[in-house]
Amino acid sequence: SDVCFPILNSNFEKSAGVPIKLLKSISNSRYRSKISIQKRIKTPIQEGKAAFCTFTFRDDVLDSTNEDTRRQYVRRFCSSISTKYVANLDYGEQLGREHYHALIVLEDGLLPEEWPHGWSLVQPINFRGLDDNLIAKYMTKLTNHSLKLSGSRKRIIYSRSNRVK
């Protein structure tokens, strides 16, 4: 289809400031990311062994650390709870405050301990009436939201040792 509309493509690239190939690549990447997340979370959600968590940081933590350090805090905390999790960076809509969302598999059924770097909200996920596809879409939407606000695409944090199945 690119061959059929070279003038439109050229005008679009000029107005968008981004090559069409890059836009298609981003779109395909978003779709693949959504499918990957969906595969990782489907069974734990269906079995009632998952929790959706939001982690925010105290002002002193935000002031004294960089984004990479805070990302490691989230990874370590999730790893201390479970070998299976997916987490992503987000920014608040009103104040632009950095926080993370995570889906954690509760392997032993216990909810996470208190988040030591600020505040957390932990909500056990009950599959009844909840579609894992909606959660996967929301998690991938966060990546695009962070791209828009930060100017760079943030990687989703996955558990390393075991894939969430």
PDB file of C-alpha atoms in Angstrom:
ATOM      1  CA  SER A   1       0.000   0.000   0.000  1.00  0.00           C
ATOM      2  CA  ASP A   2       2.998   2.318   0.491  1.00  0.00           C
ATOM      3  CA  VAL A   3       3.727   2.091  -3.249  1.00  0.00           C
ATOM      4  CA  CYS A   4       0.188   3.171  -4.158  1.00  0.00           C
ATOM      5  CA  PHE A   5       0.302   6.396  -2.156  1.00  0.00           C
ATOM      6  CA  PRO A   6       3.873   7.766  -2.278  1.00  0.00           C
ATOM      7  CA  ILE A   7       2.776  11.427  -2.218  1.00  0.00           C
ATOM      8  CA  LEU A   8       0.440  10.910   0.752  1.00  0.00           C
ATOM      9  CA  ASN A   9       3.127   8.933   2.584  1.00  0.00           C
ATOM     10  CA  SER A  10       5.709  11.624   1.895  1.00  0.00           C
ATOM     11  CA  ASN A  11       3.367  14.387   3.107  1.00  0.00           C
ATOM     12  CA  PHE A  12       2.452  12.387   6.196  1.00  0.00           C
ATOM     13  CA  GLU A  13       6.107  11.737   7.039  1.00  0.00           C
ATOM     14  CA  LYS A  14       6.849  15.459   6.722  1.00  0.00           C
ATOM     15  CA  SER A  15       3.931  16.488   8.927  1.00  0.00           C
ATOM     16  CA  ALA A  16       4.485  13.726  11.493  1.00  0.00           C
ATOM     17  CA  GLY A  17       8.259  14.050  11.454  1.00  0.00           C
ATOM     18  CA  VAL A  18       8.492  10.266  11.653  1.00  0.00           C
ATOM     19  CA  PRO A  19       9.018   7.744   8.825  1.00  0.00           C
ATOM     20  CA  ILE A  20       6.012   5.519   8.125  1.00  0.00           C
ATOM     21  CA  LYS A  21       8.169   2.396   8.529  1.00  0.00           C
ATOM     22  CA  LEU A  22       8.942   3.448  12.107  1.00  0.00           C
ATOM     23  CA  LEU A  23       5.262   4.079  12.872  1.00  0.00           C
ATOM     24  CA  LYS A  24       4.337   0.634  11.509  1.00  0.00           C
ATOM     25  CA  SER A  25       7.117  -0.936  13.551  1.00  0.00           C
ATOM     26  CA  ILE A  26       5.855   0.758  16.731  1.00  0.00           C
ATOM     27  CA  SER A  27       2.316  -0.408  16.001  1.00  0.00           C
ATOM     28  CA  ASN A  28       3.444  -4.008  15.402  1.00  0.00           C
ATOM     29  CA  SER A  29       5.597  -3.904  18.531  1.00  0.00           C
ATOM     30  CA  ARG A  30       2.644  -2.723  20.613  1.00  0.00           C
ATOM     31  CA  TYR A  31       0.520  -5.595  19.321  1.00  0.00           C
ATOM     32  CA  ARG A  32       3.241  -8.198  20.003  1.00  0.00           C
ATOM     33  CA  SER A  33       3.759  -6.769  23.471  1.00  0.00           C
ATOM     34  CA  LYS A  34       0.041  -7.025  24.244  1.00  0.00           C
ATOM     35  CA  ILE A  35      -0.071 -10.662  23.087  1.00  0.00           C
ATOM     36  CA  SER A  36       3.034 -11.515  25.139  1.00  0.00           C
ATOM     37  CA  ILE A  37       1.573  -9.963  28.284  1.00  0.00           C
ATOM     38  CA  GLN A  38      -1.743 -11.664  27.708  1.00  0.00           C
ATOM     39  CA  LYS A  39      -0.042 -15.084  27.482  1.00  0.00           C
ATOM     40  CA  ARG A  40       1.881 -14.410  30.683  1.00  0.00           C
ATOM     41  CA  ILE A  41      -1.118 -13.395  32.791  1.00  0.00           C
ATOM     42  CA  LYS A  42      -4.034 -15.473  31.531  1.00  0.00           C
ATOM     43  CA  THR A  43      -3.699 -18.630  33.654  1.00  0.00           C
ATOM     44  CA  PRO A  44      -2.847 -16.913  36.982  1.00  0.00           C
ATOM     45  CA  ILE A  45      -5.842 -14.615  36.565  1.00  0.00           C
ATOM     46  CA  GLN A  46      -8.152 -17.495  35.719  1.00  0.00           C
ATOM     47  CA  GLU A  47      -6.899 -19.438  38.745  1.00  0.00           C
ATOM     48  CA  GLY A  48      -7.397 -16.450  41.074  1.00  0.00           C
ATOM     49  CA  LYS A  49      -3.702 -16.341  41.931  1.00  0.00           C
ATOM     50  CA  ALA A  50      -2.879 -12.807  40.813  1.00  0.00           C
ATOM     51  CA  ALA A  51      -2.914  -9.307  42.250  1.00  0.00           C
ATOM     52  CA  PHE A  52      -2.820  -5.938  40.487  1.00  0.00           C
ATOM     53  CA  CYS A  53      -0.480  -3.560  42.329  1.00  0.00           C
ATOM     54  CA  THR A  54       0.284   0.135  42.062  1.00  0.00           C
ATOM     55  CA  PHE A  55       3.572   1.382  43.540  1.00  0.00           C
ATOM     56  CA  THR A  56       4.247   5.085  44.125  1.00  0.00           C
ATOM     57  CA  PHE A  57       7.333   6.725  45.594  1.00  0.00           C
ATOM     58  CA  ARG A  58       7.747   9.138  48.507  1.00  0.00           C
ATOM     59  CA  ASP A  59       9.089  12.580  47.587  1.00  0.00           C
ATOM     60  CA  ASP A  60      12.467  11.876  49.221  1.00  0.00           C
ATOM     61  CA  VAL A  61      12.881   8.716  47.119  1.00  0.00           C
ATOM     62  CA  LEU A  62      11.980  10.591  43.918  1.00  0.00           C
ATOM     63  CA  ASP A  63      14.446  13.374  44.823  1.00  0.00           C
ATOM     64  CA  SER A  64      17.359  11.119  45.782  1.00  0.00           C
ATOM     65  CA  THR A  65      17.195   8.438  43.062  1.00  0.00           C
ATOM     66  CA  ASN A  66      17.024   8.235  39.299  1.00  0.00           C
ATOM     67  CA  GLU A  67      14.446   6.394  37.202  1.00  0.00           C
ATOM     68  CA  ASP A  68      16.701   3.360  36.676  1.00  0.00           C
ATOM     69  CA  THR A  69      17.202   2.950  40.425  1.00  0.00           C
ATOM     70  CA  ARG A  70      13.467   3.159  41.072  1.00  0.00           C
ATOM     71  CA  ARG A  71      12.892   0.615  38.314  1.00  0.00           C
ATOM     72  CA  GLN A  72      15.290  -1.735  40.125  1.00  0.00           C
ATOM     73  CA  TYR A  73      13.383  -1.160  43.386  1.00  0.00           C
ATOM     74  CA  VAL A  74      10.207  -2.337  41.646  1.00  0.00           C
ATOM     75  CA  ARG A  75      11.940  -5.336  40.075  1.00  0.00           C
ATOM     76  CA  ARG A  76      13.502  -6.417  43.386  1.00  0.00           C
ATOM     77  CA  PHE A  77      10.269  -5.979  45.311  1.00  0.00           C
ATOM     78  CA  CYS A  78       8.259  -7.974  42.772  1.00  0.00           C
ATOM     79  CA  SER A  79      10.979 -10.655  42.735  1.00  0.00           C
ATOM     80  CA  SER A  80      10.839 -10.890  46.531  1.00  0.00           C
ATOM     81  CA  ILE A  81       7.133 -11.730  46.309  1.00  0.00           C
ATOM     82  CA  SER A  82       6.987 -13.997  43.286  1.00  0.00           C
ATOM     83  CA  THR A  83       8.986 -15.550  40.481  1.00  0.00           C
ATOM     84  CA  LYS A  84       6.238 -14.456  38.074  1.00  0.00           C
ATOM     85  CA  TYR A  85       5.268 -10.839  37.468  1.00  0.00           C
ATOM     86  CA  VAL A  86       4.825  -8.114  34.866  1.00  0.00           C
ATOM     87  CA  ALA A  87       5.302  -4.421  35.727  1.00  0.00           C
ATOM     88  CA  ASN A  88       5.333  -1.134  33.871  1.00  0.00           C
ATOM     89  CA  LEU A  89       6.058   2.533  34.438  1.00  0.00           C
ATOM     90  CA  ASP A  90       3.267   5.101  34.337  1.00  0.00           C
ATOM     91  CA  TYR A  91       2.864   8.779  35.089  1.00  0.00           C
ATOM     92  CA  GLY A  92      -0.152  10.296  36.837  1.00  0.00           C
ATOM     93  CA  GLU A  93      -2.475  12.218  34.538  1.00  0.00           C
ATOM     94  CA  GLN A  94      -2.903  15.266  36.771  1.00  0.00           C
ATOM     95  CA  LEU A  95       0.525  15.722  38.353  1.00  0.00           C
ATOM     96  CA  GLY A  96       2.681  13.530  36.113  1.00  0.00           C
ATOM     97  CA  ARG A  97       3.944  11.635  39.163  1.00  0.00           C
ATOM     98  CA  GLU A  98       5.986   8.530  38.369  1.00  0.00           C
ATOM     99  CA  HIS A  99       4.553   5.217  39.591  1.00  0.00           C
ATOM    100  CA  TYR A 100       4.446   1.576  38.535  1.00  0.00           C
ATOM    101  CA  HIS A 101       1.679  -0.910  37.909  1.00  0.00           C
ATOM    102  CA  ALA A 102       2.350  -4.618  38.324  1.00  0.00           C
ATOM    103  CA  LEU A 103       0.522  -7.861  37.969  1.00  0.00           C
ATOM    104  CA  ILE A 104       2.038 -10.321  40.430  1.00  0.00           C
ATOM    105  CA  VAL A 105       1.292 -14.039  40.637  1.00  0.00           C
ATOM    106  CA  LEU A 106       0.626 -14.903  44.275  1.00  0.00           C
ATOM    107  CA  GLU A 107       2.300 -18.296  44.322  1.00  0.00           C
ATOM    108  CA  ASP A 108       1.610 -18.929  48.011  1.00  0.00           C
ATOM    109  CA  GLY A 109      -1.637 -16.931  48.059  1.00  0.00           C
ATOM    110  CA  LEU A 110      -0.189 -14.225  50.326  1.00  0.00           C
ATOM    111  CA  LEU A 111      -0.460 -10.546  49.491  1.00  0.00           C
ATOM    112  CA  PRO A 112       2.790  -8.540  49.261  1.00  0.00           C
ATOM    113  CA  GLU A 113       4.404  -6.976  52.298  1.00  0.00           C
ATOM    114  CA  GLU A 114       4.404  -3.205  52.680  1.00  0.00           C
ATOM    115  CA  TRP A 115       6.140  -1.330  49.828  1.00  0.00           C
ATOM    116  CA  PRO A 116       9.168   0.317  51.536  1.00  0.00           C
ATOM    117  CA  HIS A 117       9.663   3.217  49.100  1.00  0.00           C
ATOM    118  CA  GLY A 118       6.296   4.947  49.334  1.00  0.00           C
ATOM    119  CA  TRP A 119       2.701   3.822  48.968  1.00  0.00           C
ATOM    120  CA  SER A 120       1.119   0.824  47.354  1.00  0.00           C
ATOM    121  CA  LEU A 121      -2.317  -0.400  46.439  1.00  0.00           C
ATOM    122  CA  VAL A 122      -2.736  -4.164  46.096  1.00  0.00           C
ATOM    123  CA  GLN A 123      -5.918  -5.591  44.636  1.00  0.00           C
ATOM    124  CA  PRO A 124      -6.413  -9.345  44.326  1.00  0.00           C
ATOM    125  CA  ILE A 125      -7.805 -10.160  40.897  1.00  0.00           C
ATOM    126  CA  ASN A 126     -10.932 -12.245  40.739  1.00  0.00           C
ATOM    127  CA  PHE A 127     -11.455 -13.648  37.251  1.00  0.00           C
ATOM    128  CA  ARG A 128     -15.261 -13.546  37.446  1.00  0.00           C
ATOM    129  CA  GLY A 129     -16.296 -10.780  35.083  1.00  0.00           C
ATOM    130  CA  LEU A 130     -12.709  -9.698  34.413  1.00  0.00           C
ATOM    131  CA  ASP A 131     -11.171 -10.264  31.021  1.00  0.00           C
ATOM    132  CA  ASP A 132      -7.393 -10.863  30.928  1.00  0.00           C
ATOM    133  CA  ASN A 133      -7.435  -9.192  27.513  1.00  0.00           C
ATOM    134  CA  LEU A 134      -8.489  -5.906  29.162  1.00  0.00           C
ATOM    135  CA  ILE A 135      -5.612  -6.063  31.644  1.00  0.00           C
ATOM    136  CA  ALA A 136      -3.133  -6.841  28.856  1.00  0.00           C
ATOM    137  CA  LYS A 137      -4.434  -3.867  26.856  1.00  0.00           C
ATOM    138  CA  TYR A 138      -4.134  -1.618  29.906  1.00  0.00           C
ATOM    139  CA  MET A 139      -0.573  -2.742  30.626  1.00  0.00           C
ATOM    140  CA  THR A 140       0.495  -2.090  27.017  1.00  0.00           C
ATOM    141  CA  LYS A 141      -1.327   1.243  27.049  1.00  0.00           C
ATOM    142  CA  LEU A 142       0.936   2.252  29.915  1.00  0.00           C
ATOM    143  CA  THR A 143       3.976   1.751  27.689  1.00  0.00           C
ATOM    144  CA  ASN A 144       2.553   4.116  25.108  1.00  0.00           C
ATOM    145  CA  HIS A 145       1.584   6.590  27.825  1.00  0.00           C
ATOM    146  CA  SER A 146       5.131   6.576  29.186  1.00  0.00           C
ATOM    147  CA  LEU A 147       6.450   7.040  25.631  1.00  0.00           C
ATOM    148  CA  LYS A 148       4.290  10.111  25.161  1.00  0.00           C
ATOM    149  CA  LEU A 149       5.295  11.711  28.457  1.00  0.00           C
ATOM    150  CA  SER A 150       8.974  10.801  28.610  1.00  0.00           C
ATOM    151  CA  GLY A 151       9.910  10.881  24.942  1.00  0.00           C
ATOM    152  CA  SER A 152      11.260   7.334  25.063  1.00  0.00           C
ATOM    153  CA  ARG A 153       9.608   3.931  25.149  1.00  0.00           C
ATOM    154  CA  LYS A 154       9.993   2.270  28.543  1.00  0.00           C
ATOM    155  CA  ARG A 155      10.523  -1.464  28.661  1.00  0.00           C
ATOM    156  CA  ILE A 156       8.027  -3.595  30.499  1.00  0.00           C
ATOM    157  CA  ILE A 157       9.552  -5.397  33.490  1.00  0.00           C
ATOM    158  CA  TYR A 158       9.109  -9.165  33.280  1.00  0.00           C
ATOM    159  CA  SER A 159      10.117 -11.803  35.777  1.00  0.00           C
ATOM    160  CA  ARG A 160      13.376 -13.367  34.651  1.00  0.00           C
ATOM    161  CA  SER A 161      13.404 -16.917  35.967  1.00  0.00           C
ATOM    162  CA  ASN A 162       9.999 -18.211  34.953  1.00  0.00           C
ATOM    163  CA  ARG A 163       7.512 -17.070  32.379  1.00  0.00           C
ATOM    164  CA  VAL A 164       4.087 -16.438  33.812  1.00  0.00           C
ATOM    165  CA  LYS A 165       1.987 -19.252  32.371  1.00  0.00           C
TER     166      LYS A 165
END
